[in-house]
Every structure is written in C-alpha cells, then in structure tokens.
XYZ file of C-alpha atoms in Angstrom:
623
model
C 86.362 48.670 81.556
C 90.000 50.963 81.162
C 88.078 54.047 83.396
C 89.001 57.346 82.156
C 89.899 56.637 78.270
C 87.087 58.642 76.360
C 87.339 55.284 74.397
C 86.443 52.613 76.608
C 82.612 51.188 77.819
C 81.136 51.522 80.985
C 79.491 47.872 81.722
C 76.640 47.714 83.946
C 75.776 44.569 85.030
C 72.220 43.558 85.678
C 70.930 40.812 87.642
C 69.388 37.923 86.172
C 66.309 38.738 87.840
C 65.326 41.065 84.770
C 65.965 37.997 82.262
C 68.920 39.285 80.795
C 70.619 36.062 81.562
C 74.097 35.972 80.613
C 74.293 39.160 78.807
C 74.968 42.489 79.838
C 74.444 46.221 79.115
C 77.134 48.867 78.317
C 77.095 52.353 77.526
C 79.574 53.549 75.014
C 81.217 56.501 75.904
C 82.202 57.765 72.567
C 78.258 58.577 71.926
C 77.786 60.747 74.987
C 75.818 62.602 75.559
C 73.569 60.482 73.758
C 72.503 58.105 75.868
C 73.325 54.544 73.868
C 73.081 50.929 75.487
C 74.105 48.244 73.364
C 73.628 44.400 74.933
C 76.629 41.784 74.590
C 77.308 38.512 75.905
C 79.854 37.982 78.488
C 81.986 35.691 76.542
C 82.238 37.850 73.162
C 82.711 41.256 72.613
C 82.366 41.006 69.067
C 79.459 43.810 68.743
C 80.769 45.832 70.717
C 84.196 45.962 68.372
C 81.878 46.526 65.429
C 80.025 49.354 67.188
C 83.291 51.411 67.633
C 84.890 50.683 64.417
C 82.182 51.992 62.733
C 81.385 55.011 65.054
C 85.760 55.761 64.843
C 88.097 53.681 63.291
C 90.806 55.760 63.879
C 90.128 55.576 67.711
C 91.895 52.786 69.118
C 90.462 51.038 72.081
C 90.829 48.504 74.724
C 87.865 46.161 76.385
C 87.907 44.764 79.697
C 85.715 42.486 81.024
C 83.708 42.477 84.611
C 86.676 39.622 85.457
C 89.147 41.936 84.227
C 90.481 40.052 81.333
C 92.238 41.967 78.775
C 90.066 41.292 75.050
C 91.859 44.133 72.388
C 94.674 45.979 73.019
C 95.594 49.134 70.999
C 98.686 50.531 71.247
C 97.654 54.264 71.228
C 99.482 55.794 74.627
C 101.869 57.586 72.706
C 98.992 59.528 70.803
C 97.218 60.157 73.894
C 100.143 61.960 75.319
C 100.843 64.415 72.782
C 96.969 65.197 72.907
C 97.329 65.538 76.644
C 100.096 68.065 76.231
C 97.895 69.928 73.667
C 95.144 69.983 75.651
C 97.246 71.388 78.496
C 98.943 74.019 76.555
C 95.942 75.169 75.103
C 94.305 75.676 78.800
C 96.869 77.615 79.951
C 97.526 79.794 76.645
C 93.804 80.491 77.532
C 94.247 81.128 81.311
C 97.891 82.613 81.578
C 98.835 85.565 78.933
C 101.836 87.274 79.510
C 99.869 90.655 80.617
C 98.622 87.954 83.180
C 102.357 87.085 84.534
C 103.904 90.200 84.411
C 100.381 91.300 86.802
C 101.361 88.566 88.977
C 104.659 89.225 89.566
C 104.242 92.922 90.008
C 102.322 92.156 92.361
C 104.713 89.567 94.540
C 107.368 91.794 94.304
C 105.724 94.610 95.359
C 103.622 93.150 98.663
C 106.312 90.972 99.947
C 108.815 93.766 99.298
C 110.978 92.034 97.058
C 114.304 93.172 95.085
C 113.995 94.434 91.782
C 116.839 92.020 91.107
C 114.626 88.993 91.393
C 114.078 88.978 87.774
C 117.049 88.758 86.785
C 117.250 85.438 89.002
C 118.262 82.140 86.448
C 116.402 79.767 89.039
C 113.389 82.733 89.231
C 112.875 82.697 85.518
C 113.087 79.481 84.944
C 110.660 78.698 87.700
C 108.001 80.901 85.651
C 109.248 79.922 82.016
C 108.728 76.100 83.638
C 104.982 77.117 85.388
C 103.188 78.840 82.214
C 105.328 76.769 79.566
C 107.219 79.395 77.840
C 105.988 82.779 78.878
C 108.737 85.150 80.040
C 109.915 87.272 83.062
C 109.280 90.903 82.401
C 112.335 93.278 82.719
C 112.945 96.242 84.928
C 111.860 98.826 82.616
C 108.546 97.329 82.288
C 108.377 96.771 86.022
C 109.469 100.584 86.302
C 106.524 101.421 84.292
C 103.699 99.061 85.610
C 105.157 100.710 89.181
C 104.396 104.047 87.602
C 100.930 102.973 86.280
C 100.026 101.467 89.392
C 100.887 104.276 91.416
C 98.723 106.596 89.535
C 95.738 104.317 89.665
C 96.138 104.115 93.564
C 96.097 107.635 93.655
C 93.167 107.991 91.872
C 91.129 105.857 93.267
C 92.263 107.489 96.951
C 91.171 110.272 96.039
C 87.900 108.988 95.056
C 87.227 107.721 98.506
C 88.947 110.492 100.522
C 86.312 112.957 98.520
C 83.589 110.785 100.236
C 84.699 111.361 103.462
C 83.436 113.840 106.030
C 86.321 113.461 109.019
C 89.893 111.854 108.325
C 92.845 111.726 110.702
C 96.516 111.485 109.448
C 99.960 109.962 111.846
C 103.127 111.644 111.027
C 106.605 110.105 112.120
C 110.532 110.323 110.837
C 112.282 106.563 109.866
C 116.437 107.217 109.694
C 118.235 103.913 108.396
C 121.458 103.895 106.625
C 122.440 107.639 106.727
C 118.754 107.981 105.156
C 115.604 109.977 106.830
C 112.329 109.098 105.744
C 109.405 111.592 106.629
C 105.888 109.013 106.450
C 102.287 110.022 106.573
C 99.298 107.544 106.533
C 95.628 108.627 106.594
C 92.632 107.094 108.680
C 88.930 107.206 108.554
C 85.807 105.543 109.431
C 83.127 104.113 107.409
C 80.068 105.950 107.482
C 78.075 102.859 106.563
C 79.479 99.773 107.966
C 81.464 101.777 110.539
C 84.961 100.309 109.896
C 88.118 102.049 110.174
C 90.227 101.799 107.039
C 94.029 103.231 106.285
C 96.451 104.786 103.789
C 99.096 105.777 103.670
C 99.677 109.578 102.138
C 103.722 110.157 101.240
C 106.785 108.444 102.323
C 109.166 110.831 101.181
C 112.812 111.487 101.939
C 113.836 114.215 102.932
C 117.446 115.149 102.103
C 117.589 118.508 103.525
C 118.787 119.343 107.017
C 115.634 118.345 109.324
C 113.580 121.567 110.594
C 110.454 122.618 112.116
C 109.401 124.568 108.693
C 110.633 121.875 106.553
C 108.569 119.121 108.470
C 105.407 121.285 108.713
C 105.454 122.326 104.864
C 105.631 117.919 104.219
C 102.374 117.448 106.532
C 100.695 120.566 105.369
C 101.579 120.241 101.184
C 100.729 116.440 101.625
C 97.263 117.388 103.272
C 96.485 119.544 100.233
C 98.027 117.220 97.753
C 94.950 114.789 98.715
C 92.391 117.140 99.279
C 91.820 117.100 103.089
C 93.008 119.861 104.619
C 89.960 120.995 105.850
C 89.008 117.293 106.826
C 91.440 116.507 109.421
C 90.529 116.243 112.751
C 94.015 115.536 114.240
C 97.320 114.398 113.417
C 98.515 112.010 115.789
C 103.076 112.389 116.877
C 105.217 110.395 119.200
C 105.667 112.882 122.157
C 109.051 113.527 121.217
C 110.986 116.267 119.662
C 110.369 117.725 116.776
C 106.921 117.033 116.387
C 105.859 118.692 119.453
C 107.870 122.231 118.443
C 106.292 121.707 114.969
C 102.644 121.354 116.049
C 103.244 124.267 118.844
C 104.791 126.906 116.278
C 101.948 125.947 113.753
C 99.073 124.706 114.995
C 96.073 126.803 113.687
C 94.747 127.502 117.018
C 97.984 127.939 118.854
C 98.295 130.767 121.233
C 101.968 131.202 121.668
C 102.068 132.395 117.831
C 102.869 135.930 117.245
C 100.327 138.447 115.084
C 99.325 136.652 112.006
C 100.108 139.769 110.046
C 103.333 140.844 108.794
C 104.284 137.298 108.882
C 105.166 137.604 104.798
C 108.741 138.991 104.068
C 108.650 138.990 100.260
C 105.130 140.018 98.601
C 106.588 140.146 95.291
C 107.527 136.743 95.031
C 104.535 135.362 96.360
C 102.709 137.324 93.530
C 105.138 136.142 90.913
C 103.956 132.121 91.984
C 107.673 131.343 93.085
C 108.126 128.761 96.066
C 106.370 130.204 99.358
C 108.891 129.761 101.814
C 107.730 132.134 103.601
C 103.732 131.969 103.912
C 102.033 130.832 106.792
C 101.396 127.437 107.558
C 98.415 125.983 109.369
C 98.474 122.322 110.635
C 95.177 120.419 112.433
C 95.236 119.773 116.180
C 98.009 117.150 117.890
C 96.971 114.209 119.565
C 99.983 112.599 121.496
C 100.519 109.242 121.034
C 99.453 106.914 124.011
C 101.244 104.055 123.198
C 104.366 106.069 123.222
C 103.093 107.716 126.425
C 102.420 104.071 127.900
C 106.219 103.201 127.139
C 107.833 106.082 128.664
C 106.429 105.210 131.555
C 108.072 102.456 131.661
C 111.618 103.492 129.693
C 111.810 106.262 132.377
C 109.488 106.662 135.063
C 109.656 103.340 135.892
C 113.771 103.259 135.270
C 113.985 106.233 137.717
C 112.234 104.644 140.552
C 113.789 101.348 140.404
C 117.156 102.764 140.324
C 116.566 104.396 143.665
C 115.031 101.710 145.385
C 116.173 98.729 147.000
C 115.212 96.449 144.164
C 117.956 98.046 141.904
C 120.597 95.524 142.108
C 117.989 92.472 141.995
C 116.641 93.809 138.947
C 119.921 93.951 137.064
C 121.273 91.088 138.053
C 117.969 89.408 136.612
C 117.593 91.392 133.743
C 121.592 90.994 132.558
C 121.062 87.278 133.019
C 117.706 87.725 130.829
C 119.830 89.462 127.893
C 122.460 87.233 127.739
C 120.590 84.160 127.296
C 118.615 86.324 124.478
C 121.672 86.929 122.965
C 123.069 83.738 122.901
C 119.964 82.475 121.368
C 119.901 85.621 118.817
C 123.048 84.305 117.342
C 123.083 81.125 118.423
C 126.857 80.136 119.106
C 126.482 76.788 119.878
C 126.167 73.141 117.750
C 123.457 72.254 115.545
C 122.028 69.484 117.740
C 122.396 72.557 120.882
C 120.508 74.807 118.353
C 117.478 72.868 117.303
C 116.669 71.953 120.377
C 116.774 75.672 121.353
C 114.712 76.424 119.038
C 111.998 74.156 119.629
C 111.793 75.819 123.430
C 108.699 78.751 123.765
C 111.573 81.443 123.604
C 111.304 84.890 122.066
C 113.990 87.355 121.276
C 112.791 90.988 121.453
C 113.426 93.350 119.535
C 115.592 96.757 120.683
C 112.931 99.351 120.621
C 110.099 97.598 121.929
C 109.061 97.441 125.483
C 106.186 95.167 124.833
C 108.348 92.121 122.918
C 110.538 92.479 126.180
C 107.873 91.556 127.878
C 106.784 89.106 126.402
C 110.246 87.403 125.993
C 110.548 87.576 129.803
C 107.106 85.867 129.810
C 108.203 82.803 127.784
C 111.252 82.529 130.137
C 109.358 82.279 133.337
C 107.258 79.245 131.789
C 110.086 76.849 131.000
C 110.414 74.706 134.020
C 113.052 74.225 136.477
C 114.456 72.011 135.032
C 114.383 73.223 131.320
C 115.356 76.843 132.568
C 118.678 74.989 133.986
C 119.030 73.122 131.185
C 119.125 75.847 128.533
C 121.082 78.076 130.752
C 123.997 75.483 130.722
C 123.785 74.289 126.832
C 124.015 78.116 126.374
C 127.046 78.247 128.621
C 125.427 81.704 130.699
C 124.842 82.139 134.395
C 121.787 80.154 135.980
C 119.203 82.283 137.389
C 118.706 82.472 141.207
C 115.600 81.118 142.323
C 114.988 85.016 144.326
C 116.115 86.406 140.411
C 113.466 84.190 139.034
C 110.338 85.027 141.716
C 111.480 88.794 141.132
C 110.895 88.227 137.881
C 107.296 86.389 137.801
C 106.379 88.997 140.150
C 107.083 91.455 137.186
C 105.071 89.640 134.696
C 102.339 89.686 136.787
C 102.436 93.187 137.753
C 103.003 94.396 134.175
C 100.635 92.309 132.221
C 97.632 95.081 132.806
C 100.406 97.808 131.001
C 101.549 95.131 128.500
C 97.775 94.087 127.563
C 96.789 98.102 127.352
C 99.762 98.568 124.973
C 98.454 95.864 122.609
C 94.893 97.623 123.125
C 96.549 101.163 121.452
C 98.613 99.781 119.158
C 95.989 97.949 117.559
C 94.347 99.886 114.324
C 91.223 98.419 112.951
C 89.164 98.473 116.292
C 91.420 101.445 118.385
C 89.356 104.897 118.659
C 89.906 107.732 120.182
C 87.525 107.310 122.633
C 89.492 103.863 124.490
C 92.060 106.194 125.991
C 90.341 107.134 128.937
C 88.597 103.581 130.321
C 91.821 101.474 129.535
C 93.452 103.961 131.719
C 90.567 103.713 134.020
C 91.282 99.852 134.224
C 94.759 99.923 134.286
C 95.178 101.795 137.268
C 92.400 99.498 139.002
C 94.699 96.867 138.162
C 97.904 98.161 139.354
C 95.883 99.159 142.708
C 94.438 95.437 143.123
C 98.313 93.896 143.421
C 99.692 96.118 145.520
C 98.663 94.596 148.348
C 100.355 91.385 147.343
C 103.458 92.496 145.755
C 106.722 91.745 147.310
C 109.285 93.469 144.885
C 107.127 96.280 143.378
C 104.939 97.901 146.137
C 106.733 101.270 145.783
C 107.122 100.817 141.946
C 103.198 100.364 141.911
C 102.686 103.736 143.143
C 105.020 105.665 141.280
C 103.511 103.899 137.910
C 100.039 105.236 139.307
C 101.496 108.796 139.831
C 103.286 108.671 135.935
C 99.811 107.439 134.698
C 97.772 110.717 136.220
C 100.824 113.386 135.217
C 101.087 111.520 131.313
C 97.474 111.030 130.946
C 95.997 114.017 132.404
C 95.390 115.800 129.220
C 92.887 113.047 127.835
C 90.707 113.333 131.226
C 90.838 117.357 131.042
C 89.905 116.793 127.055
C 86.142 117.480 126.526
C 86.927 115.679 122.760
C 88.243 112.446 124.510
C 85.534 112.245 126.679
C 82.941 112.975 123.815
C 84.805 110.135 121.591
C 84.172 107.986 125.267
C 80.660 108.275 125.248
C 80.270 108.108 122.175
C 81.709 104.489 122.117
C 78.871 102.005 123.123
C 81.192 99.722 124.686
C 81.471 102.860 127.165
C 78.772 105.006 126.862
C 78.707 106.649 130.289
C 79.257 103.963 133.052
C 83.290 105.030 133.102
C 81.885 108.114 134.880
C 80.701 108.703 137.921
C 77.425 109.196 138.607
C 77.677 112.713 139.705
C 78.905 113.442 136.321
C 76.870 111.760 133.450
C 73.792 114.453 133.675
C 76.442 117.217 132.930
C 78.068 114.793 129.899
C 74.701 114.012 128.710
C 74.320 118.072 128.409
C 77.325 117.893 126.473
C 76.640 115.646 124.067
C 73.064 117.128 123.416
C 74.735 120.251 122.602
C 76.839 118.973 120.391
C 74.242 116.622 118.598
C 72.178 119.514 118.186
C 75.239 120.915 115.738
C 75.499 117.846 113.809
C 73.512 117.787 110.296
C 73.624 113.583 109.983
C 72.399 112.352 106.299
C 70.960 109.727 108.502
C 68.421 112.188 109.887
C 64.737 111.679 108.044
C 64.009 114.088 106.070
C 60.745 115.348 107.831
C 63.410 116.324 110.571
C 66.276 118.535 108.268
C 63.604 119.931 106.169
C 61.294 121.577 108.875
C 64.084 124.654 108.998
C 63.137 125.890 104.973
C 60.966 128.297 105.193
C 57.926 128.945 103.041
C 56.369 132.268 102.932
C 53.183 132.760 100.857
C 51.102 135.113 102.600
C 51.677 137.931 105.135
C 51.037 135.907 108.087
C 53.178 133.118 107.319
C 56.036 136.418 106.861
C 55.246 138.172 110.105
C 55.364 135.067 112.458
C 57.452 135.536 115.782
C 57.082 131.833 117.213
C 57.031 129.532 114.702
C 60.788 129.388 114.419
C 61.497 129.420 118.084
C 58.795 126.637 118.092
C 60.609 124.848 115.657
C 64.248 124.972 117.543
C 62.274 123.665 120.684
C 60.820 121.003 118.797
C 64.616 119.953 116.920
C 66.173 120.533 120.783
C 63.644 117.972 122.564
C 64.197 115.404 119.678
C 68.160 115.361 120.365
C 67.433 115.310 123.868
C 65.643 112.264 123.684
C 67.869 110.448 121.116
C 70.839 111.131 123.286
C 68.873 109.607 126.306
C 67.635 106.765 124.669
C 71.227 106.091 123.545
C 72.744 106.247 126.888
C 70.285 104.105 128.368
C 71.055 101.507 125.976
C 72.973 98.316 126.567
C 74.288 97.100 123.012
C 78.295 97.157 122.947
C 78.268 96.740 118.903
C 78.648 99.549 116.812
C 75.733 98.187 114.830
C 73.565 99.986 117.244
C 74.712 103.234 116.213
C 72.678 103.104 113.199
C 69.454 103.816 115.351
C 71.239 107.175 116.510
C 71.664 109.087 113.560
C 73.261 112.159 115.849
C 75.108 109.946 118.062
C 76.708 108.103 114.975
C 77.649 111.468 113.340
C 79.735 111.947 116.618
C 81.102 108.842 116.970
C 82.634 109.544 113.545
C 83.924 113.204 114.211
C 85.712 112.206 117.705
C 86.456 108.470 117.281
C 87.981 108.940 113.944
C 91.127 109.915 115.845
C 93.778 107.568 116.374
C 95.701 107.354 120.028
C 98.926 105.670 118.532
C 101.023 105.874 115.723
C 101.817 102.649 114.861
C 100.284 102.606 111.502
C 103.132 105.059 110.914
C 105.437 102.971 112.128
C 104.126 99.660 110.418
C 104.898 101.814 107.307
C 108.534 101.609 108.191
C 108.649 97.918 108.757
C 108.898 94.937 106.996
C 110.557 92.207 108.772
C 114.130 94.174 107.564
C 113.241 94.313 103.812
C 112.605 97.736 103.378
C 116.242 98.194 103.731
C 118.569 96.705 101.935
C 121.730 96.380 99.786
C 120.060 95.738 97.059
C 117.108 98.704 97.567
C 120.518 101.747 97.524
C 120.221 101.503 93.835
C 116.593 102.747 94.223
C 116.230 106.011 93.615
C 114.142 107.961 96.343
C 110.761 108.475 94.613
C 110.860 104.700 93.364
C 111.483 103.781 96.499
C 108.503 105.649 97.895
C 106.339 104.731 95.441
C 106.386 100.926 96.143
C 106.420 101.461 99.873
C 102.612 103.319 99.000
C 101.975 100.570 96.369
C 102.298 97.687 98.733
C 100.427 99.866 102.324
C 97.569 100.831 100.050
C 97.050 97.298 98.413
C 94.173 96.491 101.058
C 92.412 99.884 100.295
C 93.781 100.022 96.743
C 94.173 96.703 95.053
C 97.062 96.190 93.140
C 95.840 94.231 90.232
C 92.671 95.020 88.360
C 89.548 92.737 87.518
C-alpha cells in the first residue's frame, strides 16, 4: 500500500491459521472513520477497484501489493499538489493575520533592540512576505504607533502592581554616550506571596539641560510621584560618586545639614497661580551606597595606591602591560585568518574598560593556557612572552582576588541580592583575605591594606541598625554572623520592631483583639484589660521571633510560618546594595547606541528602552 495518500488501502495480512487462506483483509481509508474491511485475493484486486470507484470516481488511486508490485496507476500528483498548497495557505491564513505579524515584529525589534530601519530591509521583507505567503512588513508609522500603544499598556499595568505593593526601592544613575546624557531610574520590590524580587524600570529620560543637583533631584522625585510611590520607597540606591551623593545630602528628607524648612519659597504667587515649582522643596527617600561600586574602588584605588608604593610596583606593570597587549591584539585581531581562528578557539576573554571583574576574569583564562600554549599565542601575536616570575605574580593574584571577584558577582546579582547580604559577604571576605596571607608571596602587605579599605568603606553597613535588621532577617543568616555576646540584644531589636509591624499574614483572632467593645459600664471603666492585652500581643512576638531564630531552614519558604518576621524581611530586604539594574538599563551589547538610533527622537528613544526592560514584568504582546 502507497502510505500516506488518503486514497490508498491499508492491507493486513492474516495468517492462515484463521482459514483465510490466500486472501487477505484491507481497510479502505477513504471510509474512515468507519471502520470497513473488505476481503480480496492476493492475485486480483478487482473488488477492491470496484469498491473505490463506486465510493469516488473522481479519486484516483494506486494499489500495491504485500510484494510491492505496482497494480493501477493514476496519474493524479499534479492535483494533489495544488490541494497541498491550499491546504497550506488556508492553515496559515488561519494561524498568521497580519495584526499577528506586525505583533511579532514589534516585538523583535523592540527586545533585541533593533533599528527602526529593519523594515525597510529588501532581504527583511522578503524573508516575512516568503514565511506567511504574502502578508506584509508594517511601516514606521504603524510601528510608531503600536510603540505608543504599548507603552501606555505597560504603564498601566505597572501601575496596577506598584498599587499592590507595600515597600519598593528605586536605583538612580547618569549614562553619557555620544555628546548625550541619559538620567535612568528602575524600581524593585519583593513579592509578598512567593517572595521573589521583580524589576522595572521607571524613566530613562534625557536630560538636555546643564546637569545640577536640583535638576537631578526634581527627575527622581517627579518620577516617584509620576508612579505613585513616593511614600513607598524605602531607599534609592547611587554609585558613591558625585553628584548623587550632594543630591541625596541637600535633599534627603531627614537630612540634618539642611537649613530651616521655612522661608525656603521665593515666589508664593506663582506657586498659587500652578506655574512650574522651581522653587518648592524637594524631599527624596534615604541613600543606600552602592557596594559593588564600593567593592571596586577598593580595588581602582586603594589597592592602586598601595601597590604603587610597594616593592611589587614594577612586577605588576610589567605583567599587567604584557596582559593588555595580548588583549589588544586579540581585540582587533591583526593577524591572518588561519592565526585568528585558532585564537579564537583558545579560553581567552577580552574585558571590557570599566569593569574590574571581566579583568579578572580575563587574567584568569590567561593563567590556564599552558606553557606551552601561553608561548605559543604570545609569538603568533607577535607581543612579549611573559616571565615565568610575571606569570607566578600573576596566579598569585587570581588566587588572592577570587574571594573579592566572587563577592562582586554576589552584589551585582538582582533576583536573589538583598539588602541584608552586605554584611556576611563582607564577613567572609575578609576571613578569606586573612586565610592567604600567610602564604602569599607578592601580596602580604596588599592583603592588609585591602582589609583596612574593607572596614573604612564598609563601616556604615555594620554601624546600620537597618542592615543588620535586613541580616537577620535573611534565613540564610539569621543570627550566627554575630557574635554570641550580641544576638540577645538583636533579638530585642527585632521584637521591637515586629511588635510595629501589622502583617495581613497575622490571624485574625490576633489583629482583632485591639477593637474595643463597650456595652456596659464595666466593660467602659476597665484599667487592665488593655495593658493585658499589649502583654499578651508583646509575649506572642517574643516567641515568634525566638522560634524563628532558632530555626535552621535557609529557604525563604520558611518565612511564611513568621508572619512578623516576613513583614520585615520585606521592609529591609527590599533594598538593593548595587546598582546594576541601572546600569543593565544602559546596556545592550552596543545597540542602544547607534548611527542609526540619532534619528530617534528622545522620548521614542526612551520609550523602547522601557518597552523592552519591562517586557519580563510587562509582556509585550497580549493573549
């Protein structure tokens, strides 16, 4: 039988054995479902020919035997074709529209950061024009407007889940490329039920004016309103550099270097008449200083400064020149083609300018070539060799580094970094540092000046009673970071701030014990029920904040038995200690950028920059 023509006959054969002797049975296809078995010899088909000229003449056929000898032949491949590609264009008319496509390419061109001049590509639309046979690329001006509709959906829907939200904290940070300045703001929270942190980003706007402390705390403050979360955020996390610092010292709520709040406004009348306030107050949330950045300045300059005055000054440049020039030389790659793919398929990294941590790790991946490939690529890339005293100098620094490198990755991370991982990765790294000094050769004296940068930079987290609170409050850390001496006056702590929180998660025989019902005189003049009461409320936080520290579970999945606890976790932890999703904002592998992008104008250009950081919180394309 010809398998797969909706014409032809299944045979099954039978064994003799059920006395069908030289016969056999078939099943014709054209009568499924129905389930019809006709009997015919093995010889002659002639039944079966009747059978399907009477059930479709029109249909032509063809017959093969068990033995696979050809019986009728119909010549009917050329009809079968044209039904084929009528079957296939009806499928797709069904599956692809053209609201469909133009979704779908929105949607590429917007995640992958791609050039509005892609649809005007030949080989771009006639790849889709070839895919969905015959529906078109959309042009700009719809693009323009499915950017605009999009953009107002995300917004929406953010603010939807922002208005959900008890605690949020925002990152603020300034992107300059091509004579343009950038001012971006993302947004961060936790989720009260399955306790994961999600992101957003807020505004990425430009800002063409000249670059001042008022002009920078007007962006964070009017974006915080914009959204609804003023009174929300916890912190706002800055690089430690100028201007943020200025900005957050001038106009932090709390600050107390600010002058008398009154008398601050110059012109009532034209804050009556609703004209721009330039000159009313501004009050911005709490700074928390970014770690990461804090972790990288100790190397960019603490650890600069002592190596330059030590006797390891002129062995680490000559190793670290040789280092850059063989990154260079494989950056642009000056050599011949057979030289450069077999480069390229060596364990080499080329880091990038601003980052201390891809330094590291290229230095990593040059210390594990061998000998003998190390001398080999040094040569087809025509640079000076590397001494074998350059070379230990520099697996010494690997290995003294790696704790700082690994707590780098630790802070820049976003969906499982809190708040409250500051203080024991410090903790840790300075118990690693301490464990090699012993054993190091080149950076004994280095060691302890990194130990000394670590207490000066970092001493504001241990003197913070919020960092410490987000510590505990972490099971992976409750309270064995601290010593001993310690814990009963952090377990005082937390009870007294547990005993502020009002958790939803908190039964309801619990919150409802404070309303009071009065429906006789002595339930009006009572003097101890109410002190009672507090007592009772103090002793059950007591014990939920013992029970929790007592605990061994590392998962946050065992917050959900500490209503209190959990309520805390959120209010502390909620914080971020690095800014990188700022700076993930401003980076896309060097397509955010472009030629192409100048001809953007500034609010389009912001507006698919949000589009395509939101599309995990806010999908792009609708069910």
């Amino acid at each position: 039988v010809e398998r797969g023509n909706k014409y032809s006959i299944s045979i099954h054969t039978h064994s003799t054995s059920r006395h069908f002797g030289k016969n056999i049975i078939v099943q014709c296809n054209l009568c499924l479902p129905r389930v019809n078995l006709l009997s015919t010899s093995k010889t002659s088909t002639s039944n079966l020919k009747k059978h399907l000229d009477v059930k479709n003449k029109a249909a032509p056929c063809s017959i093969v035997l068990s033995g696979g000898r050809k019986k009728e032949e119909y010549n009917g491949e050329e009809s079968r074709h044209c039904q084929l590609k009528k079957l296939k264009a009806e499928i797709i008319s069904k599956c692809l529209t053209q609201s469909k496509i133009d979704d779908l390419i929105f949607s590429f061109i917007v995640e992958d950061c791609q050039s509005f001049y892609v649809l005007e590509q030949p080989g771009f639309q006639r790849l889709i024009t070839g895919l969905t046979e015959g529906l078109k690329v959309m042009d700009r001006v719809t693009l323009f407007t499915k950017v605009d509709q999009g953009l107002t959906r995300m917004r929406e829907e953010l603010l939807v889940k922002l208005s959900s939200i008890q605690y949020v904290c925002t990152t603020a940070d300034i992107w300059t490329a091509n004579d343009r300045s950038f001012f971006g703001i993302t947004c961060h929270w936790i989720d009260p039920e399955s306790l994961e942190r999600k992101s957003a980003a807020l505004g990425f706007p430009r800002l063409q004016d000249t670059i001042t402390y008022d002009s920078i705390a007007g962006r964070i403050h009017d974006t915080h309103v914009a959204y609804n979360i003023e009174n929300k955020v916890q912190t706002t996390v800055t690089d430690n550099a100028s201007p943020f610092a200025s900005v957050f010292r001038e106009f932090m709520a709390d600050s107390q270097e600010r002058d008398d709040d009154f008398g601050f406004f110059e012109n009532v009348r034209t804050i009556l008449e609703g004209e721009r306030e330039q000159d009313m107050l501004l009050f911005l949330p709490p700074v928390q200083r970014c770690a990461s950045h804090a972790l990288e300045q100790i190397i960019t300059e603490d650890f600069w400064q002592t190596i330059s005055e030590g006797p390891m000054c002129q062995l680490h440049y000559s190793s670290m020149t040789k280092v850059f020039s063989i990154w260079n030389k494989c950056h642009h790659l000056q050599v011949g083609m057979e030289v450069a793919e077999e480069i390229r398929k060596m364990p080499l990294v080329v880091p990038a300018v601003v980052r201390w941590n891809m330094e590291y790790c290229a230095v990593q991946k040059i210390i594990s070539l061998s000998e003998r490939e190390l001398t080999e690529l040094c040569a087809r890339l025509e640079v000076t060799r590397l001494q074998p005293e350059e070379m230990a100098f520099l697996k010494e620094y690997v290995t003294v580094f790696h704790p700082l490198a690994f707590a780098l990755e630790l802070f820049q991370a976003e969906q499982k970094c809190y708040l409250g991982l500051v203080i024991p990765t410090i903790l840790s790294l300075k118990n690693k540092l301490n464990e090699q000094k012993d054993a190091a050769k080149y950076f004994g004296d280095v060691i302890n000046s990194i130990a000394v940068a670590i207490d000066v930079r970092f001493q504001e987290f241990f003197s913070n009673n919020e960092a410490k609170i987000a510590t505990a409050t972490t099971p992976q850390f409750r309270l064995w970071w601290m010593a001993a001496s310690e814990r009963e006056e952090m377990c005082s702590l937390l009870a007294t701030e547990a005993s502020q929180m009002e958790p939803c998660d908190v039964p309801e025989a619990n919150t409802s014990r404070n309303l009071s019902t009065i429906k006789s005189e002595d339930d009006f003049f009572s003097y101890g029920s109410a002190k009672t009461s507090t007592q009772n409320q103090q002793r059950g936080v007591t014990e939920e904040i013992r029970k929790y520290v007592e605990g061994t579970g590392k998962s946050l999945e065992c917050l959900q038995d500490f209503p209190r606890v959990k309520q805390l976790f959120l209010k502390y932890n909620t914080t971020l200690p690095s800014t990188a999703p700022v700076q993930r904002l401003f980076s896309q592998k060097g397509n955010l950028m472009t030629s192409q992008r100048n001809f953007l104008t500034d609010d389009y250009f912001e507006r698919i920059q949000l589009l395509r950081y939101n599309s995990t919180v806010c999908p792009l394309l609708t069910e």
